[in-house]
Amino acid sequence: MNDLFMDFLTSLLPEYQMQIVLYGNGPMLLLIICFLVHLCILIGSPATISLKRWLPVIYTTPFFLLFVFLMTKDHRLLYSAAVTDGRSPLDPLFLLLTVLFVAGYILLSVLILIVSWFRTRELKRKKILLSLLLSLFALFSWFVLVTSLLQMKDVTSRNAMILYFVGYLFWGIALRHLIGKHDLMPDYRKLFHILFQSAPNAILLLDKKGVIREMNPKAKQWFEGIPRRDILSHFQFDDQQNLGDRLALFCQGKEHEAQREVRIYNPSRGYMDLIMGIDLIEGNGEELFVIHLTDATSLKETERRLLESERSYKYLAHHDSLTDLYNRTGLQVQLEQKIEIRELFALVLIDLDHFKPINDTYGHFVGDLYLKHIAHMLTRHAQPGDLIGRIGGDEFVLVISCMDPRIDVNTMVHERLSLLKKHAFNHEGIDIPITFSAGVGLFPKDASDITTLLKIADEAMYRVKRASKMGM
C-alpha cells in the first residue's frame, strides 16, 4: 500500500507541482492536523469540554498564516520548482512554520488525551484513550524520524513529504479501526461521515464485483443523470481498457499504477478530465474498492491550449503565411533531413517573370491570389517526397526526390514545370499567364550543403532569365 500511495503522490502532473503543493497538499495537511486536535477534544469530552471554544482559533491560525504567505510573497519564492538536489523547495520560513504547526498540533493532541486519560474514571474509556494516545505517539515518532532523516539528507524533501502523508494515512486507518472496534459514540461516526460527505473530491465505494455501494455528494453531482449501474462504463482511459478490467488487474497485483488520468462524459456536464486513485480496504468483513477522483479539467484544458499554441507557433515559424508552403526556415529543416539520410534530390529555384506588372495593373490583392494559385498548382501536381516552398516575394522552391540516378533530371523538371504554364490564372474572365525562369541544383552531384546548392540553382536560374531576355 505504501508503494501505491507513493505512486499516487509522485505521478501527479509535474508541471503543476507548485500549485498542487501550495493550494492542495499544504491546505490539506493543515486541515488534517486541525481535525486531529478537534477529534481529540471530542473524544476527551467531557474533560475537554472547555477547549471547544478554542476550536475557531485552532482552525483559523494556520490558515490565516498560509493566506498571509500567499498574499505577501511571490508563489515562485514560496515554492521553487528549480530545487531538485534534495533540499526543500519551500521557503525556509514557510517550511519552519509548517513543521512547527504539524509537530505542535500533534503534541497538543497528545496533551489533550493525557489530561483526558487522567480525569476519566471509566475503565473502558481509559482503554480507548490509551489506545489513541499510543497511536499518536507512534505518529509523532514517525514525524520525528522522517524529519531527522530529512535533516541528515538520507531522504529528499519530496520523499519526506510522501513519508509524512503515509504516516497520516496509516494513522487514519488505525483510528478508523479503533472507532469500529470500540464502538465509540455516534457523534464520532457522524464526524467521519461529515468528512466523507464534505470531501472536495468525488469518492466511490465499490464491492469486489464492481457494484457501487456508496458515493459522496461530489460524485453524485458529477454523475448526475447517469444511472448508477452505468457509471463505470463512462470511464474512458487512454489505453481503451475499461474500469472493470482495471479493478480486476488491481486485485491481482498487475495494476502497478494506483493513479491514472481518466476522462468521463456526462451528457448534462460534458467531458471532465480527472485524476483517479484506487485503494482496496476492508470494511464490515468484506473488501471494498475506494475510487477517489480529482478534477483536473482546467489543468488539462490549459495543457491542451499550450500544446496547441506550441504546434501553431511551430507551424507559423516554418510556413509561409500567404501560401501555406514551407518558408526558408521550414525548407532548410526538411532539406537537412534529406541530406542526413543522403537522399538524392533536385532543388529547383523558380523566379516569376513580370510579377511586378501584375501588382501594378491589378493591385496587390490580385497579386496575392496569383501567388496562391501558383502554390496550389505546385502542390496539386506534387509527387510523394516532394517539397514546395516560397522563400521570397516571387521566388518558389520545388524539391524533387529522384531516387533513380538513371532518370534525366532536367527532362523531369521541365515536364513538371510545364504544367504551370498550362494553368493560367483567371481573374474576372481575364487569363493571366504564368511565366517564370528556373534553375536546378542536384544533391550531391552539384553540392553537398544547402547554401551552395541554392547558390548553384540561383546562378542557373539567372542564366535562363538572361537567355530569355536576349531571345526576346
Short mmCIF file of C-alpha atoms in Angstrom, two decimals:
data_model
loop_
_atom_site.label_atom_id
_atom_site.label_comp_id
_atom_site.label_asym_id
_atom_site.label_seq_id
_atom_site.Cartn_x
_atom_site.Cartn_y
_atom_site.Cartn_z
CA MET A 1 0.00 0.00 0.00
CA ASN A 2 2.93 2.34 0.64
CA ASP A 3 4.08 1.90 -2.97
CA LEU A 4 0.60 2.61 -4.28
CA PHE A 5 0.25 5.74 -2.23
CA MET A 6 3.73 6.98 -3.21
CA ASP A 7 2.95 6.38 -6.87
CA PHE A 8 -0.24 8.35 -6.43
CA LEU A 9 1.58 11.36 -4.97
CA THR A 10 4.65 11.38 -7.20
CA SER A 11 2.92 10.71 -10.52
CA LEU A 12 0.83 13.87 -10.46
CA LEU A 13 1.42 16.26 -13.40
CA PRO A 14 4.98 17.56 -12.75
CA GLU A 15 4.32 20.94 -14.43
CA TYR A 16 1.75 21.75 -11.71
CA GLN A 17 3.85 20.81 -8.63
CA MET A 18 3.81 24.37 -7.22
CA GLN A 19 0.00 24.67 -7.48
CA ILE A 20 -0.55 21.19 -6.04
CA VAL A 21 1.72 21.84 -3.03
CA LEU A 22 0.63 25.43 -2.24
CA TYR A 23 -3.08 25.08 -2.99
CA GLY A 24 -3.65 21.36 -2.45
CA ASN A 25 -1.22 19.45 -0.24
CA GLY A 26 -0.42 22.41 2.05
CA PRO A 27 -4.03 23.31 2.98
CA MET A 28 -4.97 19.62 3.19
CA LEU A 29 -2.09 18.96 5.63
CA LEU A 30 -3.20 21.87 7.81
CA LEU A 31 -6.79 20.64 7.68
CA ILE A 32 -5.71 17.15 8.77
CA ILE A 33 -3.84 18.35 11.84
CA CYS A 34 -6.72 20.70 12.77
CA PHE A 35 -9.12 17.75 12.54
CA LEU A 36 -6.69 15.77 14.67
CA VAL A 37 -6.92 18.29 17.53
CA HIS A 38 -10.69 18.55 17.01
CA LEU A 39 -11.11 14.77 17.26
CA CYS A 40 -9.03 14.57 20.42
CA ILE A 41 -11.12 17.32 22.05
CA LEU A 42 -14.33 15.48 21.12
CA ILE A 43 -13.03 12.07 22.26
CA GLY A 44 -11.71 13.53 25.51
CA SER A 45 -15.10 15.08 26.38
CA PRO A 46 -16.36 15.92 28.97
CA ALA A 47 -12.89 16.51 30.43
CA THR A 48 -12.01 18.67 27.43
CA ILE A 49 -15.34 20.48 27.07
CA SER A 50 -13.73 23.82 27.96
CA LEU A 51 -11.34 23.55 24.98
CA LYS A 52 -14.16 23.58 22.42
CA ARG A 53 -14.29 27.37 22.48
CA TRP A 54 -10.70 27.42 21.17
CA LEU A 55 -11.56 25.41 18.07
CA PRO A 56 -12.05 28.53 15.88
CA VAL A 57 -8.56 29.70 16.86
CA ILE A 58 -7.08 26.25 16.23
CA TYR A 59 -8.59 26.16 12.74
CA THR A 60 -8.05 29.77 11.67
CA THR A 61 -4.49 30.38 12.89
CA PRO A 62 -2.58 28.12 10.42
CA PHE A 63 -4.84 29.03 7.52
CA PHE A 64 -4.51 32.75 8.30
CA LEU A 65 -0.71 32.45 8.21
CA LEU A 66 -0.93 30.45 4.97
CA PHE A 67 -3.13 33.19 3.48
CA VAL A 68 -0.63 35.88 4.56
CA PHE A 69 2.23 33.99 2.91
CA LEU A 70 0.29 33.53 -0.33
CA MET A 71 -0.70 37.20 -0.42
CA THR A 72 2.65 38.74 0.51
CA LYS A 73 5.15 36.54 -1.29
CA ASP A 74 5.61 35.52 -4.88
CA HIS A 75 4.49 31.92 -5.36
CA ARG A 76 7.78 31.07 -7.06
CA LEU A 77 9.58 32.16 -3.91
CA LEU A 78 7.30 30.11 -1.67
CA TYR A 79 7.90 27.03 -3.84
CA SER A 80 10.96 26.90 -6.06
CA ALA A 81 10.47 24.16 -8.65
CA ALA A 82 14.12 24.59 -9.63
CA VAL A 83 15.30 22.99 -6.38
CA THR A 84 15.88 19.31 -7.22
CA ASP A 85 19.02 18.50 -5.23
CA GLY A 86 17.24 17.10 -2.17
CA ARG A 87 16.75 20.40 -0.33
CA SER A 88 13.22 21.53 0.39
CA PRO A 89 11.74 23.61 -2.43
CA LEU A 90 9.70 25.55 0.17
CA ASP A 91 10.65 28.96 1.53
CA PRO A 92 12.65 28.36 4.79
CA LEU A 93 10.30 30.43 7.00
CA PHE A 94 7.24 28.87 5.36
CA LEU A 95 8.71 25.39 5.91
CA LEU A 96 9.64 26.15 9.54
CA LEU A 97 6.14 27.36 10.45
CA THR A 98 4.57 24.36 8.70
CA VAL A 99 6.76 21.91 10.64
CA LEU A 100 6.08 23.78 13.91
CA PHE A 101 2.33 23.64 13.37
CA VAL A 102 2.36 19.94 12.46
CA ALA A 103 4.57 18.98 15.42
CA GLY A 104 2.82 21.41 17.78
CA TYR A 105 -0.68 20.19 16.94
CA ILE A 106 0.35 16.56 17.32
CA LEU A 107 1.83 17.35 20.76
CA LEU A 108 -1.28 19.35 21.66
CA SER A 109 -3.41 16.33 20.76
CA VAL A 110 -1.19 14.12 22.92
CA LEU A 111 -1.55 16.50 25.88
CA ILE A 112 -5.33 16.62 25.45
CA LEU A 113 -5.52 12.82 25.53
CA ILE A 114 -3.19 12.59 28.56
CA VAL A 115 -5.35 15.08 30.50
CA SER A 116 -8.49 13.21 29.45
CA TRP A 117 -6.97 9.88 30.50
CA PHE A 118 -6.11 11.20 33.99
CA ARG A 119 -9.55 12.77 34.50
CA THR A 120 -11.58 9.81 33.23
CA ARG A 121 -12.77 7.25 35.76
CA GLU A 122 -14.43 4.84 33.35
CA LEU A 123 -12.18 1.85 32.64
CA LYS A 124 -13.36 1.28 29.07
CA ARG A 125 -12.86 4.94 28.23
CA LYS A 126 -9.37 4.88 29.74
CA LYS A 127 -8.54 1.95 27.48
CA ILE A 128 -9.81 3.82 24.41
CA LEU A 129 -7.88 6.98 25.30
CA LEU A 130 -4.72 4.97 25.95
CA SER A 131 -5.02 3.30 22.52
CA LEU A 132 -5.45 6.70 20.86
CA LEU A 133 -2.55 8.09 22.86
CA LEU A 134 -0.28 5.26 21.73
CA SER A 135 -1.32 5.79 18.11
CA LEU A 136 -0.46 9.49 18.42
CA PHE A 137 2.89 8.71 19.99
CA ALA A 138 3.56 6.43 17.04
CA LEU A 139 2.53 9.21 14.63
CA PHE A 140 4.72 11.75 16.41
CA SER A 141 7.65 9.30 16.45
CA TRP A 142 7.20 8.78 12.74
CA PHE A 143 7.17 12.55 12.21
CA VAL A 144 10.39 12.94 14.23
CA LEU A 145 12.04 10.02 12.41
CA VAL A 146 11.24 11.37 8.94
CA THR A 147 12.33 14.88 9.94
CA SER A 148 15.61 13.50 11.28
CA LEU A 149 16.22 11.57 8.07
CA LEU A 150 15.49 14.74 6.13
CA GLN A 151 17.94 16.76 8.22
CA MET A 152 20.62 14.09 7.73
CA LYS A 153 19.83 14.18 3.99
CA ASP A 154 19.09 10.46 3.97
CA VAL A 155 15.84 11.28 2.17
CA THR A 156 14.91 14.11 -0.16
CA SER A 157 12.27 16.67 0.76
CA ARG A 158 9.92 15.21 -1.84
CA ASN A 159 10.23 11.71 -0.40
CA ALA A 160 9.90 13.17 3.12
CA MET A 161 6.56 14.73 2.13
CA ILE A 162 5.41 11.35 0.85
CA LEU A 163 6.50 9.66 4.08
CA TYR A 164 4.64 12.27 6.18
CA PHE A 165 1.45 11.55 4.27
CA VAL A 166 1.98 7.80 4.53
CA GLY A 167 2.17 8.21 8.31
CA TYR A 168 -1.06 10.20 8.39
CA LEU A 169 -2.73 7.67 6.11
CA PHE A 170 -1.92 4.71 8.35
CA TRP A 171 -2.80 6.68 11.46
CA GLY A 172 -6.19 7.46 9.89
CA ILE A 173 -6.73 3.76 9.07
CA ALA A 174 -5.76 2.77 12.62
CA LEU A 175 -8.10 5.40 14.06
CA ARG A 176 -10.96 4.16 11.88
CA HIS A 177 -10.30 0.60 13.07
CA LEU A 178 -10.22 1.77 16.69
CA ILE A 179 -13.54 3.56 16.36
CA GLY A 180 -15.16 0.49 14.82
CA LYS A 181 -13.65 -1.84 17.42
CA HIS A 182 -14.70 0.12 20.50
CA ASP A 183 -17.99 1.38 19.08
CA LEU A 184 -17.44 4.99 20.11
CA MET A 185 -20.27 7.43 20.48
CA PRO A 186 -22.38 8.01 17.33
CA ASP A 187 -21.15 11.61 17.24
CA TYR A 188 -17.71 10.42 16.16
CA ARG A 189 -19.13 8.27 13.41
CA LYS A 190 -21.16 11.23 12.35
CA LEU A 191 -18.00 13.35 12.22
CA PHE A 192 -16.31 10.86 9.89
CA HIS A 193 -19.47 10.74 7.82
CA ILE A 194 -19.36 14.54 7.58
CA LEU A 195 -15.76 14.37 6.37
CA PHE A 196 -16.78 11.85 3.71
CA GLN A 197 -19.76 13.94 2.68
CA SER A 198 -17.85 17.23 2.55
CA ALA A 199 -14.76 15.95 0.72
CA PRO A 200 -13.89 18.22 -2.23
CA ASN A 201 -13.09 15.17 -4.39
CA ALA A 202 -15.52 12.58 -5.71
CA ILE A 203 -15.35 9.28 -3.79
CA LEU A 204 -16.97 5.98 -4.83
CA LEU A 205 -17.10 2.76 -2.78
CA LEU A 206 -17.37 -0.42 -4.87
CA ASP A 207 -17.55 -4.07 -3.90
CA LYS A 208 -15.32 -6.73 -5.48
CA LYS A 209 -17.93 -7.26 -8.21
CA GLY A 210 -17.71 -3.62 -9.27
CA VAL A 211 -21.11 -2.65 -7.87
CA ILE A 212 -21.22 0.89 -6.46
CA ARG A 213 -22.18 0.77 -2.78
CA GLU A 214 -21.83 4.45 -1.88
CA MET A 215 -21.00 7.81 -3.41
CA ASN A 216 -20.31 11.11 -1.71
CA PRO A 217 -22.20 14.27 -2.80
CA LYS A 218 -19.42 15.41 -5.13
CA ALA A 219 -19.56 12.09 -7.00
CA LYS A 220 -23.34 12.29 -7.21
CA GLN A 221 -23.03 15.80 -8.64
CA TRP A 222 -20.50 14.77 -11.31
CA PHE A 223 -22.50 11.69 -12.36
CA GLU A 224 -25.95 13.30 -12.10
CA GLY A 225 -28.34 11.93 -14.69
CA ILE A 226 -26.40 8.70 -15.23
CA PRO A 227 -27.94 5.52 -13.78
CA ARG A 228 -25.71 4.13 -11.03
CA ARG A 229 -25.30 0.80 -12.82
CA ASP A 230 -23.95 2.61 -15.92
CA ILE A 231 -21.47 4.96 -14.22
CA LEU A 232 -18.42 2.70 -14.60
CA SER A 233 -18.95 2.48 -18.36
CA HIS A 234 -18.43 6.25 -18.64
CA PHE A 235 -14.77 5.99 -17.54
CA GLN A 236 -12.51 6.47 -20.58
CA PHE A 237 -8.79 5.61 -20.41
CA ASP A 238 -6.11 6.32 -23.00
CA ASP A 239 -5.35 2.60 -23.38
CA GLN A 240 -9.06 1.86 -24.07
CA GLN A 241 -9.23 -0.54 -21.10
CA ASN A 242 -12.47 -0.46 -19.11
CA LEU A 243 -12.62 0.18 -15.38
CA GLY A 244 -13.86 -3.32 -14.52
CA ASP A 245 -10.80 -4.97 -16.10
CA ARG A 246 -8.54 -2.43 -14.41
CA LEU A 247 -10.02 -3.25 -10.98
CA ALA A 248 -9.51 -6.97 -11.65
CA LEU A 249 -5.85 -6.36 -12.50
CA PHE A 250 -5.52 -4.24 -9.36
CA CYS A 251 -6.74 -7.16 -7.24
CA GLN A 252 -4.23 -9.47 -8.92
CA GLY A 253 -1.39 -7.03 -8.27
CA LYS A 254 -0.86 -6.46 -12.01
CA GLU A 255 -2.06 -2.87 -11.98
CA HIS A 256 1.03 -1.11 -10.67
CA GLU A 257 -0.22 2.44 -11.14
CA ALA A 258 -2.71 3.36 -8.43
CA GLN A 259 -3.21 6.74 -10.04
CA ARG A 260 -4.23 7.35 -13.64
CA GLU A 261 -5.70 10.04 -15.81
CA VAL A 262 -9.25 9.30 -16.86
CA ARG A 263 -11.96 11.09 -18.79
CA ILE A 264 -15.66 10.83 -18.10
CA TYR A 265 -18.55 12.04 -20.19
CA ASN A 266 -21.83 13.17 -18.70
CA PRO A 267 -24.41 14.38 -21.25
CA SER A 268 -25.52 17.10 -18.83
CA ARG A 269 -21.99 18.31 -17.96
CA GLY A 270 -19.82 17.37 -20.94
CA TYR A 271 -16.32 15.92 -20.66
CA MET A 272 -14.30 16.06 -17.45
CA ASP A 273 -10.61 15.24 -17.11
CA LEU A 274 -9.88 13.55 -13.78
CA ILE A 275 -7.03 12.05 -11.82
CA MET A 276 -8.20 8.70 -10.47
CA GLY A 277 -6.73 6.87 -7.49
CA ILE A 278 -7.64 3.34 -6.37
CA ASP A 279 -7.32 1.81 -2.91
CA LEU A 280 -8.53 -1.52 -1.56
CA ILE A 281 -9.79 -1.54 2.05
CA GLU A 282 -11.61 -3.95 4.32
CA GLY A 283 -14.90 -2.92 5.87
CA ASN A 284 -17.62 -4.91 7.62
CA GLY A 285 -15.93 -8.19 6.78
CA GLU A 286 -15.57 -7.52 3.03
CA GLU A 287 -13.08 -5.81 0.75
CA LEU A 288 -14.12 -2.59 -0.92
CA PHE A 289 -12.58 -0.51 -3.67
CA VAL A 290 -12.19 3.18 -2.88
CA ILE A 291 -12.04 5.26 -6.06
CA HIS A 292 -11.22 8.91 -5.49
CA LEU A 293 -11.40 11.37 -8.37
CA THR A 294 -9.76 14.81 -8.54
CA ASP A 295 -10.96 17.32 -11.11
CA ALA A 296 -8.09 18.23 -13.45
CA THR A 297 -10.26 19.60 -16.28
CA SER A 298 -8.96 23.16 -16.11
CA LEU A 299 -5.35 21.97 -15.84
CA LYS A 300 -5.71 19.62 -18.80
CA GLU A 301 -7.50 22.29 -20.83
CA THR A 302 -4.64 24.69 -20.12
CA GLU A 303 -2.18 21.98 -21.10
CA ARG A 304 -4.08 21.35 -24.36
CA ARG A 305 -4.14 25.07 -25.15
CA LEU A 306 -0.40 25.33 -24.53
CA LEU A 307 0.30 22.33 -26.77
CA GLU A 308 -1.96 23.76 -29.46
CA SER A 309 -0.21 27.14 -29.19
CA GLU A 310 3.15 25.42 -29.46
CA ARG A 311 2.03 23.50 -32.57
CA SER A 312 0.62 26.69 -34.08
CA TYR A 313 3.83 28.57 -33.31
CA LYS A 314 5.98 25.84 -34.87
CA TYR A 315 3.74 25.77 -37.94
CA LEU A 316 3.89 29.55 -38.42
CA ALA A 317 7.66 29.50 -37.88
CA HIS A 318 8.12 27.01 -40.74
CA HIS A 319 5.38 28.02 -43.19
CA ASP A 320 4.60 30.99 -45.41
CA SER A 321 1.54 32.82 -44.09
CA LEU A 322 0.15 33.59 -47.58
CA THR A 323 0.52 30.28 -49.40
CA ASP A 324 0.91 27.79 -46.50
CA LEU A 325 4.02 26.46 -48.25
CA TYR A 326 7.29 25.96 -46.40
CA ASN A 327 9.21 29.18 -45.81
CA ARG A 328 13.00 29.42 -45.94
CA THR A 329 13.39 28.07 -42.38
CA GLY A 330 10.99 25.20 -42.94
CA LEU A 331 12.69 24.22 -46.20
CA GLN A 332 16.08 24.24 -44.53
CA VAL A 333 14.86 21.87 -41.79
CA GLN A 334 13.35 19.48 -44.35
CA LEU A 335 16.41 19.60 -46.62
CA GLU A 336 18.74 18.90 -43.70
CA GLN A 337 16.79 15.71 -43.03
CA LYS A 338 17.12 14.64 -46.68
CA ILE A 339 20.86 15.41 -46.65
CA GLU A 340 21.34 13.47 -43.42
CA ILE A 341 19.95 10.28 -44.98
CA ARG A 342 21.82 11.00 -48.25
CA GLU A 343 18.64 11.09 -50.31
CA LEU A 344 19.15 12.17 -53.94
CA PHE A 345 17.10 15.22 -54.90
CA ALA A 346 16.92 18.14 -57.30
CA LEU A 347 16.43 21.65 -55.93
CA VAL A 348 14.55 23.83 -58.43
CA LEU A 349 14.57 27.60 -57.84
CA ILE A 350 11.61 29.28 -59.61
CA ASP A 351 11.57 33.06 -60.12
CA LEU A 352 8.37 34.56 -61.57
CA ASP A 353 8.70 36.83 -64.59
CA HIS A 354 6.62 40.00 -64.85
CA PHE A 355 5.16 39.72 -61.35
CA LYS A 356 5.58 43.44 -60.62
CA PRO A 357 3.42 44.49 -63.61
CA ILE A 358 0.66 42.21 -62.32
CA ASN A 359 0.71 44.00 -58.96
CA ASP A 360 0.83 47.40 -60.69
CA THR A 361 -2.00 46.58 -63.11
CA TYR A 362 -4.40 44.59 -60.94
CA GLY A 363 -3.37 45.52 -57.40
CA HIS A 364 -1.65 43.63 -54.59
CA PHE A 365 -4.78 41.70 -53.67
CA VAL A 366 -4.89 40.08 -57.11
CA GLY A 367 -1.13 39.62 -56.91
CA ASP A 368 -1.58 37.62 -53.73
CA LEU A 369 -4.26 35.50 -55.39
CA TYR A 370 -1.86 34.92 -58.30
CA LEU A 371 0.82 33.65 -55.88
CA LYS A 372 -1.69 31.40 -54.10
CA HIS A 373 -2.78 29.98 -57.46
CA ILE A 374 0.82 29.07 -58.33
CA ALA A 375 1.27 27.49 -54.88
CA HIS A 376 -1.90 25.49 -55.43
CA MET A 377 -0.72 24.25 -58.84
CA LEU A 378 2.66 23.21 -57.47
CA THR A 379 1.02 21.37 -54.57
CA ARG A 380 -1.61 19.77 -56.77
CA HIS A 381 0.96 18.19 -59.09
CA ALA A 382 3.49 17.31 -56.40
CA GLN A 383 4.69 13.72 -56.05
CA PRO A 384 5.35 11.82 -52.80
CA GLY A 385 8.59 13.02 -51.26
CA ASP A 386 8.50 16.44 -52.96
CA LEU A 387 8.92 19.67 -51.01
CA ILE A 388 7.45 23.02 -52.04
CA GLY A 389 8.32 26.37 -50.53
CA ARG A 390 8.18 30.12 -51.04
CA ILE A 391 11.39 31.85 -49.99
CA GLY A 392 10.77 35.37 -51.35
CA GLY A 393 8.12 37.65 -52.78
CA ASP A 394 8.07 35.92 -56.18
CA GLU A 395 10.50 33.05 -55.58
CA PHE A 396 9.42 29.45 -55.13
CA VAL A 397 11.42 26.30 -54.48
CA LEU A 398 10.49 22.84 -55.70
CA VAL A 399 12.49 19.92 -54.30
CA ILE A 400 12.03 16.75 -56.34
CA SER A 401 13.13 13.40 -54.98
CA CYS A 402 15.00 11.42 -57.65
CA MET A 403 16.00 8.12 -56.15
CA ASP A 404 16.85 6.59 -59.56
CA PRO A 405 20.14 8.14 -60.79
CA ARG A 406 19.34 6.97 -64.37
CA ILE A 407 16.48 9.47 -64.68
CA ASP A 408 17.21 12.60 -66.70
CA VAL A 409 16.59 15.24 -64.03
CA ASN A 410 16.39 18.20 -66.44
CA THR A 411 13.73 16.46 -68.52
CA MET A 412 11.75 15.56 -65.37
CA VAL A 413 11.94 19.16 -64.08
CA HIS A 414 10.87 20.53 -67.45
CA GLU A 415 7.84 18.21 -67.54
CA ARG A 416 6.82 19.16 -64.02
CA LEU A 417 7.15 22.92 -64.54
CA SER A 418 5.41 22.88 -67.91
CA LEU A 419 2.21 22.09 -66.03
CA LEU A 420 2.31 25.59 -64.54
CA LYS A 421 2.21 27.23 -67.96
CA LYS A 422 -0.87 25.19 -68.88
CA HIS A 423 -2.90 26.59 -65.97
CA ALA A 424 -3.05 30.34 -66.33
CA PHE A 425 -4.53 32.38 -63.51
CA ASN A 426 -8.03 33.59 -64.36
CA HIS A 427 -9.20 36.87 -62.82
CA GLU A 428 -12.69 38.12 -63.70
CA GLY A 429 -12.55 36.36 -67.06
CA ILE A 430 -9.03 37.52 -67.88
CA ASP A 431 -6.29 34.87 -68.18
CA ILE A 432 -3.02 35.98 -66.64
CA PRO A 433 -0.26 33.65 -67.91
CA ILE A 434 2.32 32.13 -65.57
CA THR A 435 5.82 32.89 -66.78
CA PHE A 436 8.99 32.11 -64.89
CA SER A 437 12.65 31.23 -65.04
CA ALA A 438 14.01 28.20 -63.20
CA GLY A 439 17.40 26.85 -62.22
CA VAL A 440 18.34 23.41 -60.92
CA GLY A 441 20.91 22.20 -58.39
CA LEU A 442 21.47 18.49 -57.72
CA PHE A 443 22.38 16.87 -54.42
CA PRO A 444 25.01 15.56 -54.00
CA LYS A 445 26.29 15.92 -57.56
CA ASP A 446 26.47 19.75 -57.58
CA ALA A 447 26.81 20.48 -53.87
CA SER A 448 26.59 18.72 -50.52
CA ASP A 449 25.19 21.61 -48.47
CA ILE A 450 22.05 23.72 -48.73
CA THR A 451 23.70 27.14 -49.11
CA THR A 452 25.88 26.09 -52.05
CA LEU A 453 23.02 24.20 -53.65
CA LEU A 454 20.78 27.29 -53.53
CA LYS A 455 23.60 29.40 -54.98
CA ILE A 456 24.06 26.98 -57.88
CA ALA A 457 20.32 26.87 -58.58
CA ASP A 458 20.17 30.68 -58.38
CA GLU A 459 23.01 31.10 -60.88
CA ALA A 460 21.37 28.59 -63.24
CA MET A 461 18.07 30.45 -62.94
CA TYR A 462 19.66 33.80 -63.82
CA ARG A 463 21.35 32.25 -66.84
CA VAL A 464 17.92 31.13 -68.05
CA LYS A 465 16.46 34.58 -67.35
CA ARG A 466 19.26 36.35 -69.26
CA ALA A 467 18.94 33.95 -72.18
CA SER A 468 15.20 34.56 -72.26
CA LYS A 469 15.67 38.35 -72.39
CA MET A 470 18.26 38.05 -75.20
CA GLY A 471 15.88 35.80 -77.08
CA MET A 472 13.26 38.49 -76.89
#
